[in-house]
Short mmCIF file of N, CA and C in Angstrom, two decimals:
data_model
loop_
_atom_site.label_atom_id
_atom_site.label_comp_id
_atom_site.label_asym_id
_atom_site.label_seq_id
_atom_site.Cartn_x
_atom_site.Cartn_y
_atom_site.Cartn_z
N PRO A 14 -14.32 29.84 8.59
CA PRO A 14 -15.67 29.56 9.04
C PRO A 14 -15.72 28.21 9.76
N HIS A 15 -16.36 28.20 10.88
CA HIS A 15 -16.50 26.97 11.65
C HIS A 15 -17.85 26.34 11.38
N ARG A 16 -17.89 25.03 11.45
CA ARG A 16 -19.17 24.35 11.33
C ARG A 16 -19.20 23.23 12.36
N ALA A 17 -20.36 22.94 12.83
CA ALA A 17 -20.51 21.89 13.83
C ALA A 17 -20.25 20.53 13.21
N VAL A 18 -19.62 19.66 13.97
CA VAL A 18 -19.37 18.30 13.51
C VAL A 18 -19.79 17.34 14.61
N GLY A 19 -19.98 16.13 14.27
CA GLY A 19 -20.32 15.11 15.26
C GLY A 19 -21.81 15.03 15.49
N HIS A 20 -22.16 14.13 16.37
CA HIS A 20 -23.57 13.88 16.63
C HIS A 20 -23.91 14.00 18.11
N ARG A 21 -22.98 14.41 18.94
CA ARG A 21 -23.22 14.51 20.37
C ARG A 21 -22.91 15.92 20.84
N PRO A 22 -23.56 16.37 21.87
CA PRO A 22 -23.22 17.68 22.42
C PRO A 22 -21.74 17.72 22.81
N GLY A 23 -21.10 18.82 22.52
CA GLY A 23 -19.71 18.97 22.89
C GLY A 23 -18.72 18.40 21.90
N ASP A 24 -19.21 17.93 20.74
CA ASP A 24 -18.29 17.38 19.74
C ASP A 24 -17.39 18.45 19.15
N GLY A 25 -17.76 19.71 19.29
CA GLY A 25 -16.85 20.76 18.88
C GLY A 25 -17.18 21.35 17.54
N ALA A 26 -16.22 22.14 17.06
CA ALA A 26 -16.35 22.81 15.78
C ALA A 26 -15.19 22.40 14.91
N GLU A 27 -15.32 22.65 13.66
CA GLU A 27 -14.33 22.21 12.69
C GLU A 27 -13.90 23.39 11.84
N ASP A 28 -12.62 23.53 11.61
CA ASP A 28 -12.14 24.61 10.74
C ASP A 28 -11.43 24.06 9.51
N GLY A 29 -11.65 22.80 9.20
CA GLY A 29 -11.05 22.20 8.01
C GLY A 29 -9.77 21.45 8.29
N ARG A 30 -9.21 21.59 9.48
CA ARG A 30 -7.99 20.87 9.83
C ARG A 30 -8.34 19.63 10.64
N ASP A 31 -7.55 18.62 10.52
CA ASP A 31 -7.74 17.41 11.32
C ASP A 31 -7.12 17.65 12.69
N PRO A 32 -7.91 17.57 13.75
CA PRO A 32 -7.36 17.86 15.08
C PRO A 32 -6.30 16.86 15.53
N PHE A 33 -6.21 15.72 14.87
CA PHE A 33 -5.24 14.70 15.23
C PHE A 33 -4.02 14.72 14.32
N GLY A 34 -3.89 15.72 13.46
CA GLY A 34 -2.76 15.81 12.55
C GLY A 34 -3.01 15.04 11.28
N PRO A 35 -1.99 14.91 10.44
CA PRO A 35 -2.16 14.21 9.17
C PRO A 35 -2.49 12.74 9.37
N ARG A 36 -3.24 12.19 8.46
CA ARG A 36 -3.59 10.78 8.51
C ARG A 36 -2.39 9.93 8.12
N ALA A 37 -2.24 8.80 8.78
CA ALA A 37 -1.15 7.88 8.46
C ALA A 37 -1.42 7.20 7.13
N VAL A 38 -0.38 6.98 6.38
CA VAL A 38 -0.47 6.23 5.14
C VAL A 38 0.40 5.00 5.31
N VAL A 39 -0.18 3.84 5.08
CA VAL A 39 0.57 2.60 5.21
C VAL A 39 1.36 2.39 3.93
N LEU A 40 2.66 2.38 4.05
CA LEU A 40 3.52 2.12 2.90
C LEU A 40 4.26 0.82 3.16
N GLY A 41 3.90 -0.17 2.44
CA GLY A 41 4.47 -1.50 2.58
C GLY A 41 3.64 -2.44 1.75
N LYS A 42 4.03 -3.66 1.69
CA LYS A 42 3.28 -4.63 0.90
C LYS A 42 1.88 -4.79 1.49
N PRO A 43 0.85 -4.77 0.67
CA PRO A 43 0.81 -4.74 -0.79
C PRO A 43 0.51 -3.36 -1.39
N ASN A 44 0.72 -2.26 -0.67
CA ASN A 44 0.42 -0.93 -1.19
C ASN A 44 1.27 -0.63 -2.43
N PRO A 45 0.66 -0.48 -3.61
CA PRO A 45 1.42 -0.25 -4.84
C PRO A 45 2.18 1.08 -4.84
N ASP A 46 1.74 2.03 -4.02
CA ASP A 46 2.46 3.31 -3.95
C ASP A 46 3.89 3.11 -3.44
N TRP A 47 4.07 2.15 -2.56
CA TRP A 47 5.41 1.84 -2.04
C TRP A 47 6.30 1.31 -3.16
N MET A 48 5.77 0.41 -3.98
CA MET A 48 6.55 -0.12 -5.11
C MET A 48 6.88 1.00 -6.08
N ARG A 49 5.92 1.87 -6.35
CA ARG A 49 6.18 2.99 -7.26
C ARG A 49 7.27 3.90 -6.70
N TYR A 50 7.24 4.13 -5.40
CA TYR A 50 8.29 4.93 -4.76
C TYR A 50 9.66 4.26 -4.93
N LEU A 51 9.73 2.97 -4.70
CA LEU A 51 11.00 2.25 -4.84
C LEU A 51 11.52 2.30 -6.27
N LEU A 52 10.61 2.14 -7.23
CA LEU A 52 11.01 2.22 -8.64
C LEU A 52 11.54 3.60 -8.97
N GLU A 53 10.85 4.62 -8.49
CA GLU A 53 11.29 5.99 -8.74
C GLU A 53 12.65 6.26 -8.10
N LYS A 54 12.81 5.80 -6.87
CA LYS A 54 14.06 5.99 -6.14
C LYS A 54 15.24 5.34 -6.87
N GLU A 55 15.00 4.17 -7.43
CA GLU A 55 16.05 3.44 -8.15
C GLU A 55 16.11 3.81 -9.63
N ARG A 56 15.24 4.75 -10.04
CA ARG A 56 15.17 5.18 -11.44
C ARG A 56 14.98 3.99 -12.38
N ALA A 57 14.06 3.13 -11.99
CA ALA A 57 13.77 1.93 -12.78
C ALA A 57 12.31 1.96 -13.19
N GLY A 58 12.02 1.47 -14.36
CA GLY A 58 10.64 1.36 -14.81
C GLY A 58 10.05 0.03 -14.38
N ALA A 59 8.74 -0.01 -14.31
CA ALA A 59 8.06 -1.24 -13.93
C ALA A 59 8.38 -2.38 -14.89
N ASP A 60 8.68 -2.03 -16.13
CA ASP A 60 9.00 -3.05 -17.13
C ASP A 60 10.40 -3.64 -16.93
N ARG A 61 11.19 -3.06 -16.04
CA ARG A 61 12.55 -3.55 -15.79
C ARG A 61 12.70 -4.14 -14.39
N ALA A 62 11.57 -4.37 -13.73
CA ALA A 62 11.60 -4.88 -12.36
C ALA A 62 10.77 -6.15 -12.26
N VAL A 63 11.03 -6.91 -11.23
CA VAL A 63 10.24 -8.11 -10.94
C VAL A 63 10.14 -8.26 -9.43
N MET A 64 8.97 -8.67 -8.97
CA MET A 64 8.76 -8.93 -7.55
C MET A 64 8.75 -10.44 -7.36
N ILE A 65 9.58 -10.93 -6.46
CA ILE A 65 9.66 -12.36 -6.17
C ILE A 65 9.20 -12.57 -4.74
N GLY A 66 8.27 -13.47 -4.54
CA GLY A 66 7.79 -13.71 -3.19
C GLY A 66 7.04 -15.01 -3.06
N ASP A 67 6.68 -15.35 -1.82
CA ASP A 67 5.99 -16.61 -1.55
C ASP A 67 4.55 -16.42 -1.08
N ARG A 68 4.05 -15.19 -1.19
CA ARG A 68 2.67 -14.92 -0.77
C ARG A 68 1.90 -14.23 -1.90
N LEU A 69 0.74 -14.79 -2.20
CA LEU A 69 -0.12 -14.18 -3.21
C LEU A 69 -0.74 -12.88 -2.71
N ASP A 70 -1.11 -12.85 -1.42
CA ASP A 70 -1.87 -11.72 -0.88
C ASP A 70 -1.00 -10.52 -0.51
N THR A 71 0.30 -10.65 -0.53
CA THR A 71 1.16 -9.49 -0.28
C THR A 71 2.18 -9.31 -1.39
N ASP A 72 3.04 -10.29 -1.59
CA ASP A 72 4.14 -10.15 -2.55
C ASP A 72 3.66 -9.99 -4.00
N VAL A 73 2.85 -10.92 -4.45
CA VAL A 73 2.38 -10.88 -5.84
C VAL A 73 1.43 -9.70 -6.05
N LEU A 74 0.55 -9.46 -5.09
CA LEU A 74 -0.35 -8.32 -5.17
C LEU A 74 0.43 -7.01 -5.20
N PHE A 75 1.49 -6.94 -4.43
CA PHE A 75 2.38 -5.77 -4.37
C PHE A 75 2.95 -5.45 -5.74
N GLY A 76 3.54 -6.42 -6.38
CA GLY A 76 4.12 -6.21 -7.71
C GLY A 76 3.07 -5.92 -8.76
N ASN A 77 2.07 -6.76 -8.84
CA ASN A 77 1.06 -6.61 -9.88
C ASN A 77 0.30 -5.30 -9.76
N GLY A 78 0.05 -4.85 -8.54
CA GLY A 78 -0.67 -3.60 -8.32
C GLY A 78 0.06 -2.39 -8.88
N ALA A 79 1.38 -2.49 -8.97
CA ALA A 79 2.19 -1.38 -9.49
C ALA A 79 2.64 -1.63 -10.93
N GLY A 80 2.10 -2.67 -11.55
CA GLY A 80 2.45 -2.96 -12.94
C GLY A 80 3.77 -3.67 -13.11
N VAL A 81 4.24 -4.31 -12.04
CA VAL A 81 5.51 -5.04 -12.07
C VAL A 81 5.20 -6.53 -12.18
N SER A 82 5.93 -7.25 -13.01
CA SER A 82 5.75 -8.69 -13.09
C SER A 82 6.12 -9.33 -11.76
N SER A 83 5.42 -10.40 -11.42
CA SER A 83 5.66 -11.08 -10.16
C SER A 83 5.96 -12.55 -10.40
N ILE A 84 6.82 -13.09 -9.54
CA ILE A 84 7.15 -14.52 -9.56
C ILE A 84 6.78 -15.08 -8.20
N LEU A 85 5.93 -16.10 -8.18
CA LEU A 85 5.54 -16.75 -6.95
C LEU A 85 6.45 -17.94 -6.71
N VAL A 86 7.14 -17.94 -5.58
CA VAL A 86 7.98 -19.05 -5.18
C VAL A 86 7.08 -20.07 -4.49
N LEU A 87 7.02 -21.29 -5.00
CA LEU A 87 6.06 -22.27 -4.52
C LEU A 87 6.50 -23.01 -3.27
N THR A 88 7.60 -22.63 -2.68
CA THR A 88 8.08 -23.33 -1.49
C THR A 88 7.79 -22.56 -0.22
N GLY A 89 6.97 -21.52 -0.31
CA GLY A 89 6.69 -20.68 0.86
C GLY A 89 5.27 -20.83 1.35
N VAL A 90 4.68 -19.72 1.71
CA VAL A 90 3.34 -19.69 2.29
C VAL A 90 2.30 -20.25 1.33
N HIS A 91 2.32 -19.80 0.08
CA HIS A 91 1.37 -20.28 -0.91
C HIS A 91 2.08 -21.25 -1.86
N GLY A 92 1.35 -22.24 -2.28
CA GLY A 92 1.92 -23.25 -3.17
C GLY A 92 1.13 -23.41 -4.44
N GLU A 93 1.47 -24.43 -5.18
CA GLU A 93 0.83 -24.69 -6.47
C GLU A 93 -0.68 -24.85 -6.35
N GLU A 94 -1.15 -25.41 -5.23
CA GLU A 94 -2.59 -25.62 -5.05
C GLU A 94 -3.35 -24.29 -4.90
N ASP A 95 -2.65 -23.20 -4.62
CA ASP A 95 -3.29 -21.90 -4.46
C ASP A 95 -3.39 -21.13 -5.77
N VAL A 96 -2.71 -21.59 -6.79
CA VAL A 96 -2.69 -20.89 -8.08
C VAL A 96 -3.75 -21.52 -8.98
N VAL A 97 -4.58 -20.65 -9.55
CA VAL A 97 -5.66 -21.15 -10.43
C VAL A 97 -5.12 -21.32 -11.82
#
């Protein structure tokens, strides 16, 4: 069954498929799905891994989002003044 989509004449009809193909998924820091994939690939549990990095907004968020302990290196992008 088709149904009209859009708000302008000529926007077309929809049959449930995305005319542009599958949506892209960003896999990389800080997406926790990427860390989970890496852990699964290496057959390691989150309790046996650690993420080490110099950025709070990517490296630490990446590890913590997947339940992995993180270590912030204070000589990089973020320093001691950024940690509460």
